């Protein structure tokens, strides 16, 4: 099988590509990204390319599968319109080019953030991303597009992805001694280890599964619990103060994404992952505790 990967220099790609290229069923992997690839392998070739490039189709020629990982996660000082053009229009262009190139296996990495909030949500739950959370809103918009125009595509919805290669912002949040104060009961979240997400992508390449699939480990936790486990005397800060500080830092320096990222800590979001188990045979190898522990 020959695989075309967008976002080949992304954090998740760093965890997945070595596993992919070690699979004897994989003949060739072509990756594109705006950043140079860190990974090297005899099966892997990489090109610096925007997903909106008209050269995309020619590079896809002869490939059997598309795995779309490319995404603007933290926009910094990027204009909202530019972020939307890359995430939404760019994704549409990628899938249209794949179809024109005759690629029959289509996999898109979405996110549990498309749900907004809820408990034990199945894939049938409505997509209600939090207001002003552009990352989640773009993911939901793309999912709606793919559901109508590319129903054969597999759409993976992982919860918070943790591991050695996880987003630096997540590492910073998990290693500071304070947390936003919230009333009890504390909002509950889940996570998933990057290696388990990688396994789900690889399984999807050889599965007929289509549509959305949730990915998360069964253990739940609150952000307060995580910080309290790392520090004997964690500091509780007023939520409004934390959000105002992040808003100021973002507007002045472009740090992080936008303040709406913090709103996820105000809501419980847990998933039912029975469909991934039944249709992909997916069984996460890492518990929530193990996934949190490896974030250095």
Short mmCIF file of C-alpha atoms in Angstrom, two decimals:
data_model
loop_
_atom_site.label_atom_id
_atom_site.label_comp_id
_atom_site.label_asym_id
_atom_site.label_seq_id
_atom_site.Cartn_x
_atom_site.Cartn_y
_atom_site.Cartn_z
CA UNK A 1 0.00 0.00 0.00
CA UNK A 2 1.17 3.52 -0.84
CA UNK A 3 0.17 6.24 1.63
CA UNK A 4 -0.10 10.01 1.19
CA UNK A 5 0.19 11.94 4.48
CA UNK A 6 -0.48 15.63 5.03
CA UNK A 7 1.00 17.23 8.13
CA UNK A 8 3.95 14.83 7.95
CA UNK A 9 6.02 16.97 10.34
CA UNK A 10 3.23 17.29 12.92
CA UNK A 11 3.45 16.09 16.50
CA UNK A 12 1.26 13.06 15.82
CA UNK A 13 3.14 12.18 12.64
CA UNK A 14 6.35 11.97 14.66
CA UNK A 15 4.72 9.27 16.79
CA UNK A 16 3.09 7.42 13.88
CA UNK A 17 5.41 7.40 10.86
CA UNK A 18 8.00 5.02 12.32
CA UNK A 19 5.23 2.51 13.09
CA UNK A 20 3.77 2.95 9.62
CA UNK A 21 7.05 2.43 7.78
CA UNK A 22 7.84 -0.66 9.90
CA UNK A 23 4.68 -2.32 8.56
CA UNK A 24 5.60 -4.75 5.78
CA UNK A 25 2.29 -4.06 4.04
CA UNK A 26 3.37 -0.46 3.43
CA UNK A 27 5.34 0.04 0.24
CA UNK A 28 5.78 3.80 0.16
CA UNK A 29 4.85 6.89 2.19
CA UNK A 30 4.74 10.39 0.68
CA UNK A 31 4.48 13.22 3.18
CA UNK A 32 3.93 16.94 2.81
CA UNK A 33 4.15 19.76 5.32
CA UNK A 34 5.22 23.40 5.49
CA UNK A 35 7.88 22.35 8.00
CA UNK A 36 10.81 20.01 7.30
CA UNK A 37 10.22 16.41 8.33
CA UNK A 38 12.13 15.16 11.35
CA UNK A 39 11.53 11.52 10.45
CA UNK A 40 13.65 9.67 7.87
CA UNK A 41 13.17 6.20 6.38
CA UNK A 42 13.86 4.45 3.09
CA UNK A 43 10.10 4.19 2.42
CA UNK A 44 9.43 7.82 3.25
CA UNK A 45 9.77 10.89 1.03
CA UNK A 46 8.87 14.41 2.12
CA UNK A 47 8.12 17.66 0.32
CA UNK A 48 7.61 21.16 1.65
CA UNK A 49 4.16 22.00 0.34
CA UNK A 50 1.01 23.87 1.33
CA UNK A 51 -2.10 21.68 1.30
CA UNK A 52 -3.74 24.32 -0.93
CA UNK A 53 -1.08 23.92 -3.63
CA UNK A 54 -2.23 23.03 -7.16
CA UNK A 55 0.67 20.53 -7.25
CA UNK A 56 -1.08 18.30 -4.72
CA UNK A 57 -2.83 16.04 -7.21
CA UNK A 58 0.30 15.12 -9.11
CA UNK A 59 2.04 14.03 -5.90
CA UNK A 60 -0.92 11.82 -4.97
CA UNK A 61 -0.80 9.90 -8.23
CA UNK A 62 -0.42 6.18 -7.60
CA UNK A 63 -1.29 6.36 -3.90
CA UNK A 64 -3.87 4.06 -2.32
CA UNK A 65 -4.69 5.95 0.86
CA UNK A 66 -4.80 9.49 2.24
CA UNK A 67 -4.21 10.31 5.90
CA UNK A 68 -4.97 13.97 6.57
CA UNK A 69 -3.18 15.26 9.67
CA UNK A 70 -2.38 18.83 8.52
CA UNK A 71 -4.12 21.47 10.63
CA UNK A 72 -3.54 24.90 12.18
CA UNK A 73 -4.04 24.09 15.86
CA UNK A 74 -2.74 27.23 17.60
CA UNK A 75 -3.18 30.23 15.34
CA UNK A 76 -1.02 32.67 17.31
CA UNK A 77 -1.38 36.02 15.51
CA UNK A 78 -2.69 34.44 12.32
CA UNK A 79 -5.92 36.04 11.07
CA UNK A 80 -9.02 33.98 11.71
CA UNK A 81 -9.82 34.09 8.00
CA UNK A 82 -6.44 32.62 7.12
CA UNK A 83 -6.82 29.85 9.67
CA UNK A 84 -10.23 28.99 8.23
CA UNK A 85 -8.88 28.99 4.68
CA UNK A 86 -6.15 26.51 5.59
CA UNK A 87 -8.20 24.25 7.85
CA UNK A 88 -11.51 24.16 6.00
CA UNK A 89 -10.90 25.09 2.38
CA UNK A 90 -7.49 23.41 2.44
CA UNK A 91 -9.00 20.15 3.70
CA UNK A 92 -11.67 20.25 0.99
CA UNK A 93 -8.96 20.69 -1.63
CA UNK A 94 -6.98 17.75 -0.20
CA UNK A 95 -9.94 15.37 -0.35
CA UNK A 96 -11.00 16.55 -3.79
CA UNK A 97 -7.45 15.99 -5.08
CA UNK A 98 -7.40 12.53 -3.49
CA UNK A 99 -10.65 11.55 -5.18
CA UNK A 100 -9.41 12.85 -8.53
CA UNK A 101 -6.20 10.83 -8.08
CA UNK A 102 -8.23 7.65 -7.55
CA UNK A 103 -7.40 7.25 -3.86
CA UNK A 104 -10.03 5.02 -2.28
CA UNK A 105 -9.03 4.99 1.42
CA UNK A 106 -9.55 8.35 3.10
CA UNK A 107 -8.76 9.06 6.76
CA UNK A 108 -9.21 12.41 8.50
CA UNK A 109 -7.97 13.19 11.99
CA UNK A 110 -10.75 15.14 13.67
CA UNK A 111 -11.15 15.83 17.40
CA UNK A 112 -13.46 15.16 20.34
CA UNK A 113 -13.68 18.95 20.66
CA UNK A 114 -16.37 18.90 17.96
CA UNK A 115 -18.87 17.82 20.65
CA UNK A 116 -18.22 20.76 22.97
CA UNK A 117 -19.34 19.01 26.16
CA UNK A 118 -21.26 16.01 27.40
CA UNK A 119 -20.93 12.66 29.15
CA UNK A 120 -20.29 9.27 27.56
CA UNK A 121 -21.04 10.65 24.11
CA UNK A 122 -21.36 8.30 21.16
CA UNK A 123 -20.64 9.31 17.58
CA UNK A 124 -24.36 10.06 17.14
CA UNK A 125 -24.14 13.06 19.49
CA UNK A 126 -24.63 16.45 17.77
CA UNK A 127 -21.57 18.52 16.92
CA UNK A 128 -21.68 21.60 19.16
CA UNK A 129 -18.17 23.05 19.45
CA UNK A 130 -17.65 25.69 22.12
CA UNK A 131 -18.22 29.31 21.03
CA UNK A 132 -15.13 31.17 19.76
CA UNK A 133 -13.06 27.94 19.83
CA UNK A 134 -11.91 28.18 16.21
CA UNK A 135 -9.96 24.91 16.22
CA UNK A 136 -13.07 22.96 17.25
CA UNK A 137 -15.41 24.93 15.00
CA UNK A 138 -13.23 24.24 11.97
CA UNK A 139 -13.05 20.54 12.84
CA UNK A 140 -16.86 20.42 13.04
CA UNK A 141 -17.28 22.29 9.76
CA UNK A 142 -14.91 19.90 8.00
CA UNK A 143 -16.70 16.89 9.49
CA UNK A 144 -20.05 18.12 8.18
CA UNK A 145 -18.51 18.60 4.74
CA UNK A 146 -16.93 15.15 4.68
CA UNK A 147 -20.12 13.48 5.92
CA UNK A 148 -21.99 14.85 2.89
CA UNK A 149 -19.33 14.85 0.18
CA UNK A 150 -17.00 12.02 1.27
CA UNK A 151 -19.15 9.60 3.30
CA UNK A 152 -16.61 6.83 2.67
CA UNK A 153 -13.97 8.72 4.69
CA UNK A 154 -13.03 7.54 8.18
CA UNK A 155 -13.14 10.42 10.68
CA UNK A 156 -11.22 9.75 13.89
CA UNK A 157 -12.19 11.84 16.93
CA UNK A 158 -9.46 11.49 19.57
CA UNK A 159 -9.78 13.17 22.95
CA UNK A 160 -6.72 15.07 24.31
CA UNK A 161 -3.67 13.42 22.72
CA UNK A 162 -0.79 12.98 25.16
CA UNK A 163 2.66 11.45 24.86
CA UNK A 164 6.30 12.42 24.29
CA UNK A 165 5.37 14.30 21.09
CA UNK A 166 2.23 16.07 22.31
CA UNK A 167 1.55 19.74 21.78
CA UNK A 168 4.01 21.95 23.73
CA UNK A 169 1.08 23.97 25.08
CA UNK A 170 -0.32 20.82 26.71
CA UNK A 171 3.07 20.10 28.26
CA UNK A 172 3.20 23.62 29.69
CA UNK A 173 -0.32 23.34 31.12
CA UNK A 174 0.45 20.02 32.79
CA UNK A 175 3.72 21.22 34.33
CA UNK A 176 2.68 24.47 35.97
CA UNK A 177 1.73 24.46 39.68
CA UNK A 178 -1.63 26.17 39.35
CA UNK A 179 -5.07 25.46 37.96
CA UNK A 180 -8.24 27.47 37.27
CA UNK A 181 -10.61 27.27 40.23
CA UNK A 182 -13.93 25.58 39.40
CA UNK A 183 -16.82 24.62 41.70
CA UNK A 184 -17.25 20.97 42.66
CA UNK A 185 -17.92 18.56 41.14
CA UNK A 186 -14.92 19.26 38.93
CA UNK A 187 -15.37 18.98 35.15
CA UNK A 188 -14.11 15.60 33.94
CA UNK A 189 -12.04 14.88 30.85
CA UNK A 190 -10.36 11.96 29.11
CA UNK A 191 -7.20 11.57 27.08
CA UNK A 192 -5.56 9.11 24.71
CA UNK A 193 -1.90 8.24 24.19
CA UNK A 194 -0.36 9.21 20.84
CA UNK A 195 0.71 5.60 20.22
CA UNK A 196 -2.88 4.43 20.59
CA UNK A 197 -4.04 7.07 18.11
CA UNK A 198 -1.28 5.92 15.75
CA UNK A 199 -2.54 2.35 16.08
CA UNK A 200 -6.08 3.48 15.24
CA UNK A 201 -4.88 5.25 12.09
CA UNK A 202 -2.93 2.20 10.96
CA UNK A 203 -5.88 -0.09 11.66
CA UNK A 204 -8.10 2.26 9.66
CA UNK A 205 -5.92 1.84 6.59
CA UNK A 206 -6.90 -1.82 6.35
CA UNK A 207 -10.48 -1.56 7.58
CA UNK A 208 -13.71 -0.81 5.68
CA UNK A 209 -14.88 1.40 8.57
CA UNK A 210 -16.18 4.82 7.59
CA UNK A 211 -17.73 7.80 9.33
CA UNK A 212 -16.78 9.02 12.83
CA UNK A 213 -15.01 6.98 15.51
CA UNK A 214 -14.27 8.19 19.05
CA UNK A 215 -10.86 7.50 20.59
CA UNK A 216 -10.21 7.79 24.33
CA UNK A 217 -9.16 5.68 27.29
CA UNK A 218 -11.82 4.79 29.84
CA UNK A 219 -10.27 6.61 32.82
CA UNK A 220 -11.58 10.09 33.63
CA UNK A 221 -9.83 12.90 35.49
CA UNK A 222 -10.12 16.58 36.33
CA UNK A 223 -7.43 19.12 35.57
CA UNK A 224 -7.25 19.86 39.30
CA UNK A 225 -6.46 16.18 39.98
CA UNK A 226 -3.64 16.17 37.45
CA UNK A 227 -1.94 19.24 38.92
CA UNK A 228 -2.47 18.05 42.50
CA UNK A 229 -0.75 14.77 41.62
CA UNK A 230 2.32 16.67 40.45
CA UNK A 231 2.55 19.34 43.16
CA UNK A 232 1.96 19.02 46.92
CA UNK A 233 0.51 22.52 47.20
CA UNK A 234 -1.13 23.47 43.88
CA UNK A 235 -2.42 27.00 43.56
CA UNK A 236 -6.07 27.60 42.66
CA UNK A 237 -6.51 30.76 40.58
CA UNK A 238 -9.81 32.48 39.74
CA UNK A 239 -10.95 31.29 36.32
CA UNK A 240 -11.62 34.83 35.12
CA UNK A 241 -8.11 35.95 36.09
CA UNK A 242 -6.51 33.06 34.20
CA UNK A 243 -8.60 33.73 31.09
CA UNK A 244 -7.83 37.46 31.18
CA UNK A 245 -4.10 36.75 31.50
CA UNK A 246 -4.16 34.29 28.61
CA UNK A 247 -6.18 36.71 26.50
CA UNK A 248 -3.63 39.47 27.14
CA UNK A 249 -0.68 37.17 26.38
CA UNK A 250 -2.32 36.01 23.16
CA UNK A 251 -3.17 39.50 21.94
CA UNK A 252 0.29 40.89 22.73
CA UNK A 253 2.51 37.97 21.72
CA UNK A 254 0.36 35.43 19.88
CA UNK A 255 1.07 32.89 22.64
CA UNK A 256 -1.09 29.78 22.36
CA UNK A 257 -4.30 29.81 20.38
CA UNK A 258 -7.10 31.95 21.67
CA UNK A 259 -8.63 32.18 25.17
CA UNK A 260 -11.46 29.84 24.15
CA UNK A 261 -9.01 26.96 24.56
CA UNK A 262 -9.37 27.47 28.30
CA UNK A 263 -13.16 27.12 28.16
CA UNK A 264 -12.74 23.39 27.62
CA UNK A 265 -11.71 23.14 31.28
CA UNK A 266 -15.13 24.41 32.34
CA UNK A 267 -17.03 21.50 30.81
CA UNK A 268 -17.12 17.74 31.23
CA UNK A 269 -16.40 15.87 28.01
CA UNK A 270 -16.25 12.06 28.03
CA UNK A 271 -16.67 9.60 25.16
CA UNK A 272 -18.13 6.20 24.40
CA UNK A 273 -15.55 4.39 22.24
CA UNK A 274 -17.43 1.12 21.65
CA UNK A 275 -17.56 1.69 17.89
CA UNK A 276 -13.77 1.95 17.57
CA UNK A 277 -13.44 -1.32 19.46
CA UNK A 278 -16.00 -3.14 17.35
CA UNK A 279 -15.14 -1.75 13.91
CA UNK A 280 -11.37 -1.33 14.19
CA UNK A 281 -10.63 -3.85 16.90
CA UNK A 282 -9.01 -0.91 18.69
CA UNK A 283 -7.94 -1.47 22.28
CA UNK A 284 -5.86 1.31 23.87
CA UNK A 285 -2.67 0.01 25.44
CA UNK A 286 -2.17 3.04 27.71
CA UNK A 287 -4.29 4.08 30.68
CA UNK A 288 -5.00 7.72 31.41
CA UNK A 289 -2.43 7.63 34.21
CA UNK A 290 0.22 6.20 31.88
CA UNK A 291 -0.54 8.76 29.16
CA UNK A 292 -0.29 11.63 31.64
CA UNK A 293 2.90 10.25 33.21
CA UNK A 294 4.90 10.23 29.97
CA UNK A 295 4.34 13.94 29.29
CA UNK A 296 7.75 15.42 30.14
#
